mmCIF file of C-alpha atoms in Angstrom:
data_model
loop_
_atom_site.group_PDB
_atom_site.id
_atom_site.type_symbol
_atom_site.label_atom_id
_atom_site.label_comp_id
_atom_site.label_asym_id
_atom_site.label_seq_id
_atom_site.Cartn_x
_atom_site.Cartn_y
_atom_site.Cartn_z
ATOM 1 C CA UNK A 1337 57.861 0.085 10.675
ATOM 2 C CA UNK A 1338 56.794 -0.409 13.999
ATOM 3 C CA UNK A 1339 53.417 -0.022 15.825
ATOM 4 C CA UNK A 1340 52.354 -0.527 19.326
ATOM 5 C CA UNK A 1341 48.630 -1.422 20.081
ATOM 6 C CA UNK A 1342 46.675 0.714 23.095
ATOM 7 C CA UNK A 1343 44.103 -0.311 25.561
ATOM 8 C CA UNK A 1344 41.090 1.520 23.711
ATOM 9 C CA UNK A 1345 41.763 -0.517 20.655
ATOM 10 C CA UNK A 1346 41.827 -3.916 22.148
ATOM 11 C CA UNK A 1347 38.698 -2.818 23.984
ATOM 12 C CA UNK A 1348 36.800 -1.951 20.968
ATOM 13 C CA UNK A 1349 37.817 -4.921 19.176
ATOM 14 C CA UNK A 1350 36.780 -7.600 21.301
ATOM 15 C CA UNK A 1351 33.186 -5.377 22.741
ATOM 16 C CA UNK A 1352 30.677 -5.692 19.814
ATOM 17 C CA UNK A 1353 28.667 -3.379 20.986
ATOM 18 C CA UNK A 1354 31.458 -0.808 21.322
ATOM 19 C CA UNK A 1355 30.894 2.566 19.222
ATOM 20 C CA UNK A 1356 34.264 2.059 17.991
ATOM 21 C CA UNK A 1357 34.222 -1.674 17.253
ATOM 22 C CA UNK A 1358 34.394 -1.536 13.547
ATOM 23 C CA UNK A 1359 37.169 0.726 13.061
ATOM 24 C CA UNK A 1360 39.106 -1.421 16.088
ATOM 25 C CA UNK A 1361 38.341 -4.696 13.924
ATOM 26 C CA UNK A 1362 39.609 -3.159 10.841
ATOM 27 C CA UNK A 1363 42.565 -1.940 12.140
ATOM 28 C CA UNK A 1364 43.253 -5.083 13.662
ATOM 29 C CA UNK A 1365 42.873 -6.849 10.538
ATOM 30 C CA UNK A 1366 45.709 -4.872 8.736
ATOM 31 C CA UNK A 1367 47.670 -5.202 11.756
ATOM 32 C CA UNK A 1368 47.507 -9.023 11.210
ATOM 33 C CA UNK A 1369 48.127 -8.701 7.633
ATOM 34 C CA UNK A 1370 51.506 -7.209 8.593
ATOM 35 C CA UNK A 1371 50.273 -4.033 7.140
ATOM 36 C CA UNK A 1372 52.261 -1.568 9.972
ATOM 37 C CA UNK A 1373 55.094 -4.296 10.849
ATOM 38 C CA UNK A 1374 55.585 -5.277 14.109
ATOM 39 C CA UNK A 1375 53.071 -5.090 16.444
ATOM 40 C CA UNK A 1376 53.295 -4.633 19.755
ATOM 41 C CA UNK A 1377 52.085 -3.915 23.371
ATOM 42 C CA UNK A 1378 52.768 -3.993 27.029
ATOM 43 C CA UNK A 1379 51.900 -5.885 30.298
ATOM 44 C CA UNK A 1380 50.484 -2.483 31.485
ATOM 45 C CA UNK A 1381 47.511 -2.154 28.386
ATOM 46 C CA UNK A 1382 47.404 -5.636 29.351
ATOM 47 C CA UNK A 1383 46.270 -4.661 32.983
ATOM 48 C CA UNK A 1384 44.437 -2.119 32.258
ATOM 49 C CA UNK A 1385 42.495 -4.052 28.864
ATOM 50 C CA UNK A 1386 41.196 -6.621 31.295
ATOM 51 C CA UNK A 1387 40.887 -4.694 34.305
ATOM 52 C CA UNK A 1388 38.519 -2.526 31.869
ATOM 53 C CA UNK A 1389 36.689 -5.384 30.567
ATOM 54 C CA UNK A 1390 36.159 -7.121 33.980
ATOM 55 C CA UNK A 1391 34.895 -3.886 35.082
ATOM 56 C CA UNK A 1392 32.395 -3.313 32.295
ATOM 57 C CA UNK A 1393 30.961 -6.329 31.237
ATOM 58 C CA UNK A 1394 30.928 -7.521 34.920
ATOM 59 C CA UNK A 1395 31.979 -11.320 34.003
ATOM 60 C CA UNK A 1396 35.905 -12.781 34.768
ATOM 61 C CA UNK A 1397 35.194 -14.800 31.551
ATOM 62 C CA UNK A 1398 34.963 -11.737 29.133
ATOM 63 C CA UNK A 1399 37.837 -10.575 31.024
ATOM 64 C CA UNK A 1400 39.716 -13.597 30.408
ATOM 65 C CA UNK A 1401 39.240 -14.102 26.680
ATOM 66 C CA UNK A 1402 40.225 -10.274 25.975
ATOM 67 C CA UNK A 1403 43.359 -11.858 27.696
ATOM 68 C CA UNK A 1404 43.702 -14.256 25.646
ATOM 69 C CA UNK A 1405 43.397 -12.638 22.337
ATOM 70 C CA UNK A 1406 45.970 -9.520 23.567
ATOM 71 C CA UNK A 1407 48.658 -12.713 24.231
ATOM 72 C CA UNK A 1408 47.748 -14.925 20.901
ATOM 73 C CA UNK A 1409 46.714 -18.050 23.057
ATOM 74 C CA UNK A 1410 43.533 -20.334 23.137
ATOM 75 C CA UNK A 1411 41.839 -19.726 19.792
ATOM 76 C CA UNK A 1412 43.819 -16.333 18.977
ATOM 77 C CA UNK A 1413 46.387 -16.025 16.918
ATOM 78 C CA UNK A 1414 49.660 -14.571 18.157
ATOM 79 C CA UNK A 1415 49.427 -10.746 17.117
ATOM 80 C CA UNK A 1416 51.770 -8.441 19.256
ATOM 81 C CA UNK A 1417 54.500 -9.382 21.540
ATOM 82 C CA UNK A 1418 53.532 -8.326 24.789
ATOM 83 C CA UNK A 1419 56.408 -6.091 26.019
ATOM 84 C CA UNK A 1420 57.599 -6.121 30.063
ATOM 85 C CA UNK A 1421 58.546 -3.038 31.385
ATOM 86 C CA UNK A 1422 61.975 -2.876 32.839
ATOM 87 C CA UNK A 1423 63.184 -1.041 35.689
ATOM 88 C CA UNK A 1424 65.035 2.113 33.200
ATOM 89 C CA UNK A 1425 61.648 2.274 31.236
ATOM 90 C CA UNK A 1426 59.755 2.492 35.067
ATOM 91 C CA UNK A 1427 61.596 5.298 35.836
ATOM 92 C CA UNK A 1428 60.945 6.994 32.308
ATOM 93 C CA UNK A 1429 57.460 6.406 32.696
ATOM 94 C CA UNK A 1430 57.620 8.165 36.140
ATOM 95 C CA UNK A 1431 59.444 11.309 34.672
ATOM 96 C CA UNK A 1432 57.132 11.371 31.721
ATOM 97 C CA UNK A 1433 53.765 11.228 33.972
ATOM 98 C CA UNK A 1434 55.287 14.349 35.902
ATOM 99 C CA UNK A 1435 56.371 16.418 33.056
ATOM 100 C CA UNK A 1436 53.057 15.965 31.534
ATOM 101 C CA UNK A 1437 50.747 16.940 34.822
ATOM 102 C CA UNK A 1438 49.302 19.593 32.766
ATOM 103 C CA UNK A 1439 47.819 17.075 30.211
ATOM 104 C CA UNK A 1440 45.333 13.992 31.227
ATOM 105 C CA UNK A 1441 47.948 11.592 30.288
ATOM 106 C CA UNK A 1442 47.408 8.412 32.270
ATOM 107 C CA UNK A 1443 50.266 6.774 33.906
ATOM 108 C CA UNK A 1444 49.469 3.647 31.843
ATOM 109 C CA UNK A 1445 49.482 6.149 28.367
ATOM 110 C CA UNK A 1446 52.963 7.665 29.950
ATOM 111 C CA UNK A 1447 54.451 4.136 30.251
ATOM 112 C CA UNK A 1448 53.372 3.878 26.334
ATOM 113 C CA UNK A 1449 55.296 7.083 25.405
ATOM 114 C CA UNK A 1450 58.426 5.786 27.789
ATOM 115 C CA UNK A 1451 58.286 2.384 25.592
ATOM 116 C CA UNK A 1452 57.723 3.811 22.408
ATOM 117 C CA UNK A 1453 60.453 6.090 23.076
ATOM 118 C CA UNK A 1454 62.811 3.223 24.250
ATOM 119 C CA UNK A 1455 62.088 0.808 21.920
ATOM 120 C CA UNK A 1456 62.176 2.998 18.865
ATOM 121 C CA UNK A 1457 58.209 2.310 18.352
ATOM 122 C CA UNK A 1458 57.167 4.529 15.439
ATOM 123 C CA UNK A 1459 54.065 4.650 16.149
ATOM 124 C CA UNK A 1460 51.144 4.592 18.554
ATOM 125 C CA UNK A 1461 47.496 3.001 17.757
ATOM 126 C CA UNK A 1462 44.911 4.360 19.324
ATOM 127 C CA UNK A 1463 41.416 6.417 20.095
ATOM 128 C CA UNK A 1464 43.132 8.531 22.758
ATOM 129 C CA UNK A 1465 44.764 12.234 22.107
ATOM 130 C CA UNK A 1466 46.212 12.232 24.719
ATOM 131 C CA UNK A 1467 49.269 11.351 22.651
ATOM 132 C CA UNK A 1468 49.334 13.486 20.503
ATOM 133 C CA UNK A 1469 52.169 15.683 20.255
ATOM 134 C CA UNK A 1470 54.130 13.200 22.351
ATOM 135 C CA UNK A 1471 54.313 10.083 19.910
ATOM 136 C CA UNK A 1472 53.073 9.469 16.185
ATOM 137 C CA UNK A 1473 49.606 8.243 16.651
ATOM 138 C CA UNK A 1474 47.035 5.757 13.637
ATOM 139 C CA UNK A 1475 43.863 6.825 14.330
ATOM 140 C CA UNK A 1476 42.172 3.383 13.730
ATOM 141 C CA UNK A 1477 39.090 5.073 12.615
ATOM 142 C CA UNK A 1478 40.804 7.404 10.148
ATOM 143 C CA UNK A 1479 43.409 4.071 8.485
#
């Protein structure tokens, strides 16, 4: 089993004052206990994680330390291996984002469903429904 972390649930983990926090920590914590397998993400939810968290809380510092617990560096253990998109999966996410216009899917949550797809992920955690119907989805508040 495989399972590939998204942006909303690294966000909610590491903001404590996030309405989603608990269920994010949880779910972390079986991650970590190598509950769903291998965990993993991508340089892209990495983007968009800190961009998120620079942009919210308003301090590079926050920004930085969500960094460093998505890589497993500094005083975070190493939890998912940060995938790197490569130029085949690019081009999937492309085709994906423009066969979905009709849904909100961002290009960042297309580029999940490309790598998930490609990398024989099983399945996707996170708040968002956007992927559902495109991917198998844990809702970390319903583990």
């Amino acid at each position: 089993m495989s399972v590939f972390v998204d942006t909303g649930v690294f966000y909610a983990q590491h903001d404590s004052d996030a309405t989603r926090h608990e269920p994010a920590v949880d779910a972390m914590r079986r991650l970590a206990s190598g509950e769903f397998g291998r965990v993993y993400t991508s340089d892209y939810v990495y983007d968009e994680a800190v961009t998120l968290t620079r942009q919210r809380f308003g301090d590079h510092a926050a920004a930085r330390t969500l960094g460093e617990r998505i890589r497993g560096t500094g005083e975070f253990p190493k939890l998912a291996e940060l995938l790197h998109v490569t130029e085949a999966e690019f081009e999937a996410t492309v085709e994906l984002f423009d066969r979905y216009d009709d849904q909100s899917l961002s290009f960042t949550d297309a580029n999940t469903v490309a790598l998930a797809e490609s990398r024989d992920i099983d399945h996707v955690l996170s708040f968002d429904d956007d992927f559902d119907g495109l991917v198998e989805r844990l809702q970390p508040s319903v583990l």
